[in-house]
Short mmCIF file of C-alpha atoms in Angstrom, two decimals:
data_model
loop_
_atom_site.label_atom_id
_atom_site.label_comp_id
_atom_site.label_asym_id
_atom_site.label_seq_id
_atom_site.Cartn_x
_atom_site.Cartn_y
_atom_site.Cartn_z
CA MET T 525 0.00 0.00 0.00
CA SER T 526 1.24 3.44 -0.88
CA ASP T 527 1.84 6.08 1.76
CA ASN T 528 0.46 8.70 -0.62
CA LEU T 529 -3.31 8.90 -0.90
CA ASN T 530 -5.28 10.73 -3.54
CA VAL T 531 -8.88 10.51 -2.32
CA ILE T 532 -11.43 13.33 -2.40
CA ASN T 533 -14.98 13.29 -1.03
CA LEU T 534 -17.36 16.12 -1.97
CA VAL T 535 -21.06 16.90 -1.66
CA GLY T 536 -22.81 19.65 -3.58
CA PRO T 537 -25.17 20.62 -6.37
CA VAL T 538 -24.40 19.92 -10.02
CA GLY T 539 -23.53 23.14 -11.84
CA GLN T 540 -24.82 22.42 -15.34
CA LYS T 541 -26.47 19.80 -17.50
CA PRO T 542 -24.06 16.85 -17.87
CA GLU T 543 -22.16 16.53 -21.16
CA THR T 544 -21.85 12.88 -22.22
CA GLN T 545 -19.73 11.32 -24.95
CA TYR T 546 -20.01 7.77 -26.27
CA PHE T 547 -16.88 6.35 -27.92
CA GLU T 548 -16.57 3.65 -30.58
CA SER T 549 -14.72 1.50 -28.06
CA GLY T 550 -17.86 1.43 -25.91
CA ALA T 551 -16.45 3.79 -23.29
CA VAL T 552 -18.72 6.48 -21.86
CA LEU T 553 -17.54 9.83 -20.46
CA THR T 554 -19.70 12.38 -18.64
CA LYS T 555 -18.35 15.80 -17.66
CA LEU T 556 -20.01 18.21 -15.26
CA SER T 557 -19.15 20.66 -12.51
CA LEU T 558 -19.94 20.58 -8.80
CA ALA T 559 -20.34 23.56 -6.48
CA VAL T 560 -18.72 23.23 -3.06
CA ASN T 561 -18.79 26.01 -0.51
CA ARG T 562 -15.64 27.53 0.95
CA ARG T 563 -15.70 29.82 3.96
CA THR T 564 -14.08 33.20 3.47
CA SER T 565 -12.30 35.25 6.10
CA LYS T 566 -15.61 37.07 6.67
CA LYS T 567 -17.23 33.73 7.62
CA GLU T 568 -19.34 33.87 4.48
CA GLU T 569 -19.55 31.01 2.04
CA GLU T 570 -18.47 31.25 -1.59
CA PRO T 571 -18.86 28.44 -4.10
CA ASP T 572 -15.83 26.85 -5.71
CA TRP T 573 -16.52 24.97 -8.91
CA VAL T 574 -14.90 21.56 -9.31
CA ALA T 575 -14.66 19.97 -12.77
CA LEU T 576 -15.73 16.31 -12.72
CA GLU T 577 -14.80 13.54 -15.16
CA ILE T 578 -16.89 10.38 -14.86
CA TRP T 579 -16.28 7.19 -16.86
CA GLY T 580 -18.12 3.91 -17.37
CA LYS T 581 -21.34 2.83 -15.70
CA ILE T 582 -21.49 5.78 -13.37
CA ALA T 583 -21.06 8.14 -16.33
CA GLU T 584 -24.35 6.77 -17.64
CA VAL T 585 -25.97 7.17 -14.21
CA ALA T 586 -24.78 10.78 -14.03
CA ALA T 587 -26.04 11.45 -17.56
CA ASN T 588 -29.46 9.91 -16.93
CA TYR T 589 -30.20 10.94 -13.35
CA THR T 590 -28.51 14.29 -12.69
CA ASP T 591 -29.18 17.77 -13.98
CA LYS T 592 -28.29 21.31 -12.98
CA GLY T 593 -29.04 21.64 -9.26
CA SER T 594 -29.09 17.91 -8.43
CA LEU T 595 -27.47 17.20 -5.06
CA ILE T 596 -24.81 14.50 -5.31
CA GLY T 597 -22.05 13.01 -3.21
CA ILE T 598 -18.89 11.85 -4.94
CA GLN T 599 -15.60 10.17 -4.19
CA GLY T 600 -12.68 10.22 -6.55
CA GLU T 601 -9.13 11.33 -7.19
CA LEU T 602 -7.48 14.52 -8.34
CA LYS T 603 -5.75 14.62 -11.71
CA LEU T 604 -4.25 17.49 -13.66
CA ASP T 605 -5.17 18.02 -17.31
CA GLU T 606 -2.24 19.73 -19.07
CA TRP T 607 -2.15 21.24 -22.56
CA ILE T 608 -0.58 24.00 -24.63
CA ASP T 609 -2.94 26.92 -25.33
CA LEU T 610 -2.89 27.27 -29.12
CA THR T 611 -3.60 31.02 -29.06
CA THR T 612 -0.95 32.01 -26.48
CA GLY T 613 1.52 29.12 -26.63
CA GLN T 614 1.38 28.94 -22.82
CA GLN T 615 1.19 25.67 -20.94
CA ARG T 616 -2.15 25.36 -19.15
CA VAL T 617 -3.14 23.14 -16.24
CA LYS T 618 -6.65 22.39 -15.00
CA PRO T 619 -7.39 20.32 -11.89
CA VAL T 620 -10.10 17.72 -12.55
CA MET T 621 -11.65 15.21 -10.20
CA ARG T 622 -11.99 11.73 -11.69
CA VAL T 623 -15.08 10.29 -10.00
CA ASN T 624 -15.22 6.60 -9.08
CA HIS T 625 -18.22 6.66 -6.71
CA LEU T 626 -21.47 8.62 -7.07
CA GLU T 627 -24.46 8.94 -4.75
CA LEU T 628 -27.69 10.68 -5.68
CA LEU T 629 -28.61 12.57 -2.51
CA GLY T 630 -31.71 14.54 -3.38
CA SER T 631 -34.49 14.75 -5.86
CA ASN T 632 -33.76 16.41 -9.15
CA PRO T 633 -35.24 19.93 -8.95
CA ASN T 634 -35.98 19.91 -12.69
CA SER T 635 -37.87 16.63 -12.90
CA ASN T 636 -41.09 14.95 -11.88
CA SER T 637 -41.50 12.54 -8.95
CA ASN T 638 -41.88 9.49 -11.20
CA TYR T 639 -38.42 10.18 -12.62
CA ASP T 640 -37.01 10.60 -9.11
CA ASN T 641 -38.46 7.27 -7.94
CA GLN T 642 -36.98 5.49 -10.95
CA ALA T 643 -33.61 7.13 -10.37
CA GLU T 644 -33.61 6.14 -6.71
CA GLN T 645 -34.42 2.52 -7.49
CA THR T 646 -32.00 2.27 -10.40
CA ALA T 647 -28.94 4.20 -9.32
CA ASN T 648 -28.89 5.46 -5.76
CA THR T 649 -25.25 4.47 -5.54
CA ALA T 650 -23.01 3.82 -8.50
CA GLN T 651 -19.40 2.81 -8.47
CA ASN T 652 -16.70 1.97 -10.99
CA ASP T 653 -14.18 -0.77 -10.33
CA PHE T 654 -10.78 0.63 -11.30
#
């Protein structure tokens, strides 16, 4: 077992409608953002937006059962996406959380109760085996 751990647990509302891609290989990727509150020096809370990358079965769960405002709990690991900005030539880095566990914590504010019941029965907890 490694002495270095890369585990993140977050709870918050989804920031936008999930963006899902299906690949010829059969892989599924869903991207979305999550708002998490951070306390400021004035004891007020400000949201920080965390970019999420979700693969496999839970990507399909996220695509089908979350929407902007859905409350979710996630566990995953931090990774850094690095690239060269083609307009400036500068190297860019973006922290992204790769999600490997997803829990649907509340009803979807943009859906009907029948949808919520189906979501709860189908995918209350989803997990990838990496």
